[in-house]
Short mmCIF file of C-alpha atoms in Angstrom, two decimals:
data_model
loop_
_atom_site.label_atom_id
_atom_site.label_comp_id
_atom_site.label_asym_id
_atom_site.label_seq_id
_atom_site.Cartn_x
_atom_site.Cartn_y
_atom_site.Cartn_z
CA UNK P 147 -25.57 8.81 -17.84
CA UNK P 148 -27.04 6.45 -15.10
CA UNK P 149 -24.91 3.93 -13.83
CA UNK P 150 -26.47 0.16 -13.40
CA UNK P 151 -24.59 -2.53 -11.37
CA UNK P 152 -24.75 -6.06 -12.61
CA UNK P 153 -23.05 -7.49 -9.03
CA UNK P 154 -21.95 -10.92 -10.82
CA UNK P 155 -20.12 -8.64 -13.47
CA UNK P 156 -18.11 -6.87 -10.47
CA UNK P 157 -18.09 -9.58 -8.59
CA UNK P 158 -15.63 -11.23 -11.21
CA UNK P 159 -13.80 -7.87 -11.69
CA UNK P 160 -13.48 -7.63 -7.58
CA UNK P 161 -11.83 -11.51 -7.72
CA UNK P 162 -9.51 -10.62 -10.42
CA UNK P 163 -8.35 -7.78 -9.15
CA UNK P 164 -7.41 -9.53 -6.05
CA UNK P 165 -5.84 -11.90 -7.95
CA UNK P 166 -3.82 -9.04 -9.86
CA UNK P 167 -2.84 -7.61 -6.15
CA UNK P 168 -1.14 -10.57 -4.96
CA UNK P 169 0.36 -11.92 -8.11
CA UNK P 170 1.67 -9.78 -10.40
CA UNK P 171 3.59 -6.44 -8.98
CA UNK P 172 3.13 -3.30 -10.85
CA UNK P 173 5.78 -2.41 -13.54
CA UNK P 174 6.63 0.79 -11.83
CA UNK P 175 7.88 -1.04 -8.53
CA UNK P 176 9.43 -3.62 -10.50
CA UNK P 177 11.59 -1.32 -12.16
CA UNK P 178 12.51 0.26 -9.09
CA UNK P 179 14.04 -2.79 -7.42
CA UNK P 180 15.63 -3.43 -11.43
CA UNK P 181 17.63 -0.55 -10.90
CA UNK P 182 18.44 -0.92 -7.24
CA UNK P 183 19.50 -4.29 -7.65
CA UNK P 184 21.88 -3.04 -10.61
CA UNK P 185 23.25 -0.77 -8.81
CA UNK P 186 24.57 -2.47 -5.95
CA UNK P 187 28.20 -4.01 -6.26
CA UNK P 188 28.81 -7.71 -7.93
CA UNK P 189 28.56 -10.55 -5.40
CA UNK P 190 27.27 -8.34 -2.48
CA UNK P 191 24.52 -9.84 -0.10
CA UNK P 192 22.31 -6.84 -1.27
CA UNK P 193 22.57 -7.77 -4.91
CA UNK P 194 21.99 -11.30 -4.12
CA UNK P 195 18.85 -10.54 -2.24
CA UNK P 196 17.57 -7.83 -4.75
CA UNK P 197 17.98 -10.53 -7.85
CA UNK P 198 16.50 -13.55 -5.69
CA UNK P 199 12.96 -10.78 -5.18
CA UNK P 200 13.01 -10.37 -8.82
CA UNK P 201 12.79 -14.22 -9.29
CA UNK P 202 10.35 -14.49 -6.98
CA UNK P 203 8.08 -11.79 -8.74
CA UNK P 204 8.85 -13.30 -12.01
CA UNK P 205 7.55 -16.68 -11.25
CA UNK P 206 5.26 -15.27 -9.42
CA UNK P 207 3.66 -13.57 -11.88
CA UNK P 208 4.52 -16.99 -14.42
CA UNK P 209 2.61 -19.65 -12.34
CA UNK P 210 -0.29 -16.73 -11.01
CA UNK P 211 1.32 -17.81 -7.04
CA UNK P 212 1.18 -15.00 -4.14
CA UNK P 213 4.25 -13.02 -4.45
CA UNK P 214 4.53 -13.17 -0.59
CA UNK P 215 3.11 -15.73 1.87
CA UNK P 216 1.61 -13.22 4.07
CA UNK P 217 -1.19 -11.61 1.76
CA UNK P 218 -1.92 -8.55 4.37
CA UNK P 219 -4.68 -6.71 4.84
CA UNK P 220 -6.75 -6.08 2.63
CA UNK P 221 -7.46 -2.29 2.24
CA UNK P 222 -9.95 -0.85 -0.36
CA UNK P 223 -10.47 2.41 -1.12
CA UNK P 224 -13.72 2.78 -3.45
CA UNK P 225 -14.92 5.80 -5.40
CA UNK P 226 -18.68 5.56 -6.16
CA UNK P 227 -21.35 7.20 -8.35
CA UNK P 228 -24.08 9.01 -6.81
CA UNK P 229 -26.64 6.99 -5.00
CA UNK P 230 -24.70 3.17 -5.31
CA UNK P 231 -25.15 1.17 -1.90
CA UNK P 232 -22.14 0.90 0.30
CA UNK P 233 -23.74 -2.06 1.46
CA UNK P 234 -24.03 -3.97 -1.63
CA UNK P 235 -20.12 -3.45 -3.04
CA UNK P 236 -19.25 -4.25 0.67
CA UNK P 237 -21.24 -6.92 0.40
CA UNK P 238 -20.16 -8.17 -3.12
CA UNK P 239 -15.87 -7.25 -2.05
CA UNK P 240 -16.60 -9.95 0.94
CA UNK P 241 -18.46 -12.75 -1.52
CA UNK P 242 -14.60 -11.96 -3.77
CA UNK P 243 -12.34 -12.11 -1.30
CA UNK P 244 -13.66 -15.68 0.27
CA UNK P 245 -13.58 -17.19 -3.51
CA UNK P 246 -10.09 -15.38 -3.65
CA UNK P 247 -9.14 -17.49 -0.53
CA UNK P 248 -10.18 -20.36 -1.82
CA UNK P 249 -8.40 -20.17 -5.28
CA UNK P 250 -5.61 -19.21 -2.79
CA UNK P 251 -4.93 -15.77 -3.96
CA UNK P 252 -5.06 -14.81 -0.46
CA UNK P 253 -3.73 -16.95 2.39
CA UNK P 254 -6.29 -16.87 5.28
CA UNK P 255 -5.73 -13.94 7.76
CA UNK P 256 -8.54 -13.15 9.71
CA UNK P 257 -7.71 -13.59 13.25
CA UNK P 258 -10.02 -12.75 16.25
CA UNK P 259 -8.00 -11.00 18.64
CA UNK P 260 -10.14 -12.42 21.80
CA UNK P 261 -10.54 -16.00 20.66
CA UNK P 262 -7.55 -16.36 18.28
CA UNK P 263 -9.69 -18.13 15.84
CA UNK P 264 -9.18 -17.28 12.34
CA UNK P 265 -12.18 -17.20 10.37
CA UNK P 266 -10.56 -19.22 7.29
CA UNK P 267 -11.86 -16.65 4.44
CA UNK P 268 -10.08 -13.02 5.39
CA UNK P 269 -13.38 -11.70 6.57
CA UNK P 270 -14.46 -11.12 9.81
CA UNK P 271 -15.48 -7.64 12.00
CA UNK P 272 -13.81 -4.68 10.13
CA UNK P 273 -11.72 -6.95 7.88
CA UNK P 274 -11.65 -6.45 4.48
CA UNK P 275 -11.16 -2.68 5.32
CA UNK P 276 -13.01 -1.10 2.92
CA UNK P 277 -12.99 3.20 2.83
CA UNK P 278 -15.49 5.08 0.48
CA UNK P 279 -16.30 7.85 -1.45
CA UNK P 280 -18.33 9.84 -4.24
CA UNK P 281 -17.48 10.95 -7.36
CA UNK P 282 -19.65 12.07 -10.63
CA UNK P 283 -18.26 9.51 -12.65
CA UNK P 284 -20.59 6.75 -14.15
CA UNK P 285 -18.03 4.09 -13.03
CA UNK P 286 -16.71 2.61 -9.98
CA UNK P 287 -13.28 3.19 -9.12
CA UNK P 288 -11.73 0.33 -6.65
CA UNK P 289 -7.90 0.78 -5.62
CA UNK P 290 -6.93 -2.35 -3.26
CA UNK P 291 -3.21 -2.80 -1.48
CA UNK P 292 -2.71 -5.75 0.49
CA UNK P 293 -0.41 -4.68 3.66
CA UNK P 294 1.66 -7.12 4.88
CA UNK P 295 2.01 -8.19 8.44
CA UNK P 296 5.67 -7.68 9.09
CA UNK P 297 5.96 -4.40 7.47
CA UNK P 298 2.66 -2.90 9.56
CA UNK P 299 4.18 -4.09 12.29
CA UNK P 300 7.25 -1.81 11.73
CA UNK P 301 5.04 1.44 10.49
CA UNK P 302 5.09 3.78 13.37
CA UNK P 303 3.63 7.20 14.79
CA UNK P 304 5.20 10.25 15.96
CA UNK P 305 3.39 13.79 17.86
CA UNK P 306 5.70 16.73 17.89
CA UNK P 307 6.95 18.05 19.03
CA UNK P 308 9.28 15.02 20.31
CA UNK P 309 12.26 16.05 22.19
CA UNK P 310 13.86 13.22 22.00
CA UNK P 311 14.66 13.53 18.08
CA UNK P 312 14.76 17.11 18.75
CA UNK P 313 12.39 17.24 16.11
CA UNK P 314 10.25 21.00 16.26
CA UNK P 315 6.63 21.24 14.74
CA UNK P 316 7.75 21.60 11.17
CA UNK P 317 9.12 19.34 8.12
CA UNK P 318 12.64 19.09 9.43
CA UNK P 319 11.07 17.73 12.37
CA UNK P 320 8.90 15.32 9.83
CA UNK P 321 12.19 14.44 8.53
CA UNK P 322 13.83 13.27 11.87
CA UNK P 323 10.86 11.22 12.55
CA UNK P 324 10.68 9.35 9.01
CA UNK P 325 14.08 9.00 9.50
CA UNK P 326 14.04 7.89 13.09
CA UNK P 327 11.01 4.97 11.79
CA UNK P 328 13.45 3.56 9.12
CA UNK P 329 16.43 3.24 11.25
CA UNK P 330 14.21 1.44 14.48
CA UNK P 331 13.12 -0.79 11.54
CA UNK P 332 16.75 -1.92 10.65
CA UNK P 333 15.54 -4.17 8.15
CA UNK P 334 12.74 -5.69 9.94
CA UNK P 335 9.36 -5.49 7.15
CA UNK P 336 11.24 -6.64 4.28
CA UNK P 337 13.43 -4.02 3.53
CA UNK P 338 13.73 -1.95 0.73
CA UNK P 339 10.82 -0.65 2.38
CA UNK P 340 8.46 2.35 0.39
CA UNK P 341 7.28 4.79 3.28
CA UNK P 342 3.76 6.21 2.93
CA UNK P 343 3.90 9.52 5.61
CA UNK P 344 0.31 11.29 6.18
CA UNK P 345 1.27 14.63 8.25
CA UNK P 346 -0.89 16.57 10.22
CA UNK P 347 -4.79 15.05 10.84
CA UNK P 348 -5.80 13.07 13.93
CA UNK P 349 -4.25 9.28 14.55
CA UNK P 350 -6.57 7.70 13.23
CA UNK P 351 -6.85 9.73 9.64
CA UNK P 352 -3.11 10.60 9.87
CA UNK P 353 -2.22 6.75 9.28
CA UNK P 354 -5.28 6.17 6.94
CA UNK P 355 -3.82 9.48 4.81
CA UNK P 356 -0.35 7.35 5.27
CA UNK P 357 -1.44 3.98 3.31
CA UNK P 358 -3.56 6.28 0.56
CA UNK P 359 0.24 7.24 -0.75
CA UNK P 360 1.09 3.79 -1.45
CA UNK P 361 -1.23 3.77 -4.17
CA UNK P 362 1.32 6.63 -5.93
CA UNK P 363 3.62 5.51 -8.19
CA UNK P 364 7.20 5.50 -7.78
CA UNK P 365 8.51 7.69 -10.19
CA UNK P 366 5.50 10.30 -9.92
CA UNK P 367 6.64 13.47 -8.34
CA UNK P 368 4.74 15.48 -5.45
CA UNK P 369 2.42 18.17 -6.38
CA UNK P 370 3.33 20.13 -3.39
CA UNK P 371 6.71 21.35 -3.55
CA UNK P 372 7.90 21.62 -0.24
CA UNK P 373 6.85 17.96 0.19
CA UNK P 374 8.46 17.27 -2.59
CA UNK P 375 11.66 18.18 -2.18
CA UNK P 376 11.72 16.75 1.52
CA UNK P 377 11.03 13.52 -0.46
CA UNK P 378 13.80 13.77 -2.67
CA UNK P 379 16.08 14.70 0.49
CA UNK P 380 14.88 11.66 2.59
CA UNK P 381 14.94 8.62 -0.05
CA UNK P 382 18.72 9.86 -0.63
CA UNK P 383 19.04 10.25 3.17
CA UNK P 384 17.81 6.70 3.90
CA UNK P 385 20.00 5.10 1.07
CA UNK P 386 23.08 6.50 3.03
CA UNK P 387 22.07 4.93 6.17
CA UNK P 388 23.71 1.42 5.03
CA UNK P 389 21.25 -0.76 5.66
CA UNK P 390 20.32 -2.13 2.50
CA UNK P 391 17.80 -5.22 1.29
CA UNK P 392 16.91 -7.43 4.64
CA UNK P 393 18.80 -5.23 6.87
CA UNK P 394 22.10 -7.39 4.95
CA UNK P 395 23.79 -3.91 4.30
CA UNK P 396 23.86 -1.89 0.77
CA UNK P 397 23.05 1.18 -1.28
CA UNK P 398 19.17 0.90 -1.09
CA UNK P 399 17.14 0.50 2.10
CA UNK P 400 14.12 2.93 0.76
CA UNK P 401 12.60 2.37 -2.62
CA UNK P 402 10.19 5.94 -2.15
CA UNK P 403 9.14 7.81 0.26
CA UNK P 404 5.18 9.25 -0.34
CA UNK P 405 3.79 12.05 1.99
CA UNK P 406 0.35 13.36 2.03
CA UNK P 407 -0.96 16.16 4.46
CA UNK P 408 -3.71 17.08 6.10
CA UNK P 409 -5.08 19.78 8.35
CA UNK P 410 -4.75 19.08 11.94
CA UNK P 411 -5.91 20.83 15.57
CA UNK P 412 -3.35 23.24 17.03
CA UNK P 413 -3.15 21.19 20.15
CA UNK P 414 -1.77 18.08 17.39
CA UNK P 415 0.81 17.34 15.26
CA UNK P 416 0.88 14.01 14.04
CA UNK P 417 3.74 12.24 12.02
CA UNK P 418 2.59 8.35 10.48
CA UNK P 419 4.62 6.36 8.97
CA UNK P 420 2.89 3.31 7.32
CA UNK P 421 5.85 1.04 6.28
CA UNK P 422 5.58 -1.00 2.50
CA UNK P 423 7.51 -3.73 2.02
CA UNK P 424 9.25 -4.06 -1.11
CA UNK P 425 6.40 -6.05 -1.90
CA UNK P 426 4.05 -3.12 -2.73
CA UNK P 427 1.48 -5.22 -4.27
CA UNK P 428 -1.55 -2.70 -5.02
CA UNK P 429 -3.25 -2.36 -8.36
CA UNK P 430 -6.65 -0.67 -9.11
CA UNK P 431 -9.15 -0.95 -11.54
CA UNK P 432 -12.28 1.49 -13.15
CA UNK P 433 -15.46 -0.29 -13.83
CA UNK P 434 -18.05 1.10 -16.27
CA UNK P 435 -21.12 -0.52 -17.56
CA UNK P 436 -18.63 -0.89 -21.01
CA UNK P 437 -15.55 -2.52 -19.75
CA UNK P 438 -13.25 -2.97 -17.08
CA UNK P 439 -9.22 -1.50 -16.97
CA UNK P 440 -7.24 -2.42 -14.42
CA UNK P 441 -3.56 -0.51 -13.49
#
């Protein structure tokens, strides 16, 4: 079945899912900092931290308010029948997000880096940063996270082997560095942080593999097994490490940790770490000429 594009029809689906993004965090990373907030001790700074983020969210959500002041990047990944212009939904995501900065879902975050002049509407050269693919699906598929500031500036990228971590060319060495990333971090990017790892590629696809994991959820479980269980090891790992909600001390300084992999040059072996805040606002939505569903 061919798929036709009425571009004021996703243009509305675009805004709201922006809107969705910085407003209203997904159930499965609420839940998370539910339980890590209940299971930190009575009248500790980390349970006082953990229960003023859920109020946030809450009103946040309530009054339809940015959960954070610092709306991030904007990264889209988009999935696209055959023979749709790139162009046109790149065009149509930039005429969304300037409406969605001035309904102030987004705060404005375009900066130049030469100039230092902000553009005022969060676009500008390379910003939104918008990634595509193809898929036989009549329907467009658009996944959005908006990456805060503080917590990119935290993420971090490792080649092994690295000698000073004593970390080899294999996943225990993947494990010192993840580890290593979260304890430089100390806090800093709005700790409980979720860590999105991409292993193996080049730099440049390594990190991009990195923020793709932030679209899992939570609870979901990796389909790799080895990866899998070096998950498992690290999230317990990192809640040992004491340094809790804001760096204040506690049980939980990771929410998840997500790894992805991908096939690298034999001269290269690439560990990045893109640091989430525990504001993990991403949401995605599927639109067909019959409706729109957003997760």
């Amino acid at each position: 079945m061919a798929f036709k594009l009425n571009s004021d029809r996703f243009r509305t689906a675009v805004l709201e899912l922006i809107r969705r993004a910085s407003t209203d965090l997904s159930l499965d990373v609420v839940k998370s900092i539910t339980d890590a907030r209940d299971s930190e001790e009575e009248g500790s700074a980390a349970r006082g931290v953990l229960t003023a983020i859920l109020k946030n969210i809450e009103r946040a959500r309530e009054k339809s308010t940015p959960i954070c002041q610092d709306t991030g990047t904007n990264i889209y990944y988009v999935t696209l029948p055959e023979g749709l212009s790139m162009r046109r939904i790149s065009d149509i995501i930039l005429s969304a997000t300037r409406e969605a900065t001035r309904k102030l879902y987004l705060r404005p975050n375009a900066v130049d880096p030469v100039t230092g002049k902000n553009s005022g509407d969060n676009t500008g050269i390379m910003s939104p940063d918008i990634h595509f693919d193809e898929w036989d699906e009549p329907a467009i598929r658009v996944r959005l996270v908006l990456k805060g500031g503080g917590c990119e500036n935290v993420s971090a990228q490792y080649t092994l082997p690295d000698t000073s971590l004593k970390a080899g060319r294999d996943l225990e060495g993947v494990y010192r560095c993840i580890l290593d990333a979260v304890v430089q971090a100390q806090g800093k990017g709005c700790a409980p942080g979720i860590l999105g790892v991409g292993v193996g590629g080049d730099r440049s696809i390594g990190m991009i593999l990195a923020k793709k994991q932030l679209f899992r959820k939570l609870d979901d479980v990796n389909p790799d097994s080895d990866l899998a269980k070096l998950e498992n090891r690290l999230l317990k790992d990192l809640n040992s490490l004491g340094i809790g909600p804001m760096g204040f001390g506690g049980k939980t300084t990771a929410l998840a940790v997500k790894i992805g992999k991908a096939h690298r040059l034999p001269a290269s072996f690439f560990v990045s770490v893109s640091y989430m805040c525990w504001a993990d606002r991403r949401k995605s939505m599927l639109f067909s000429d019959l409706e729109v569903i957003y997760d």
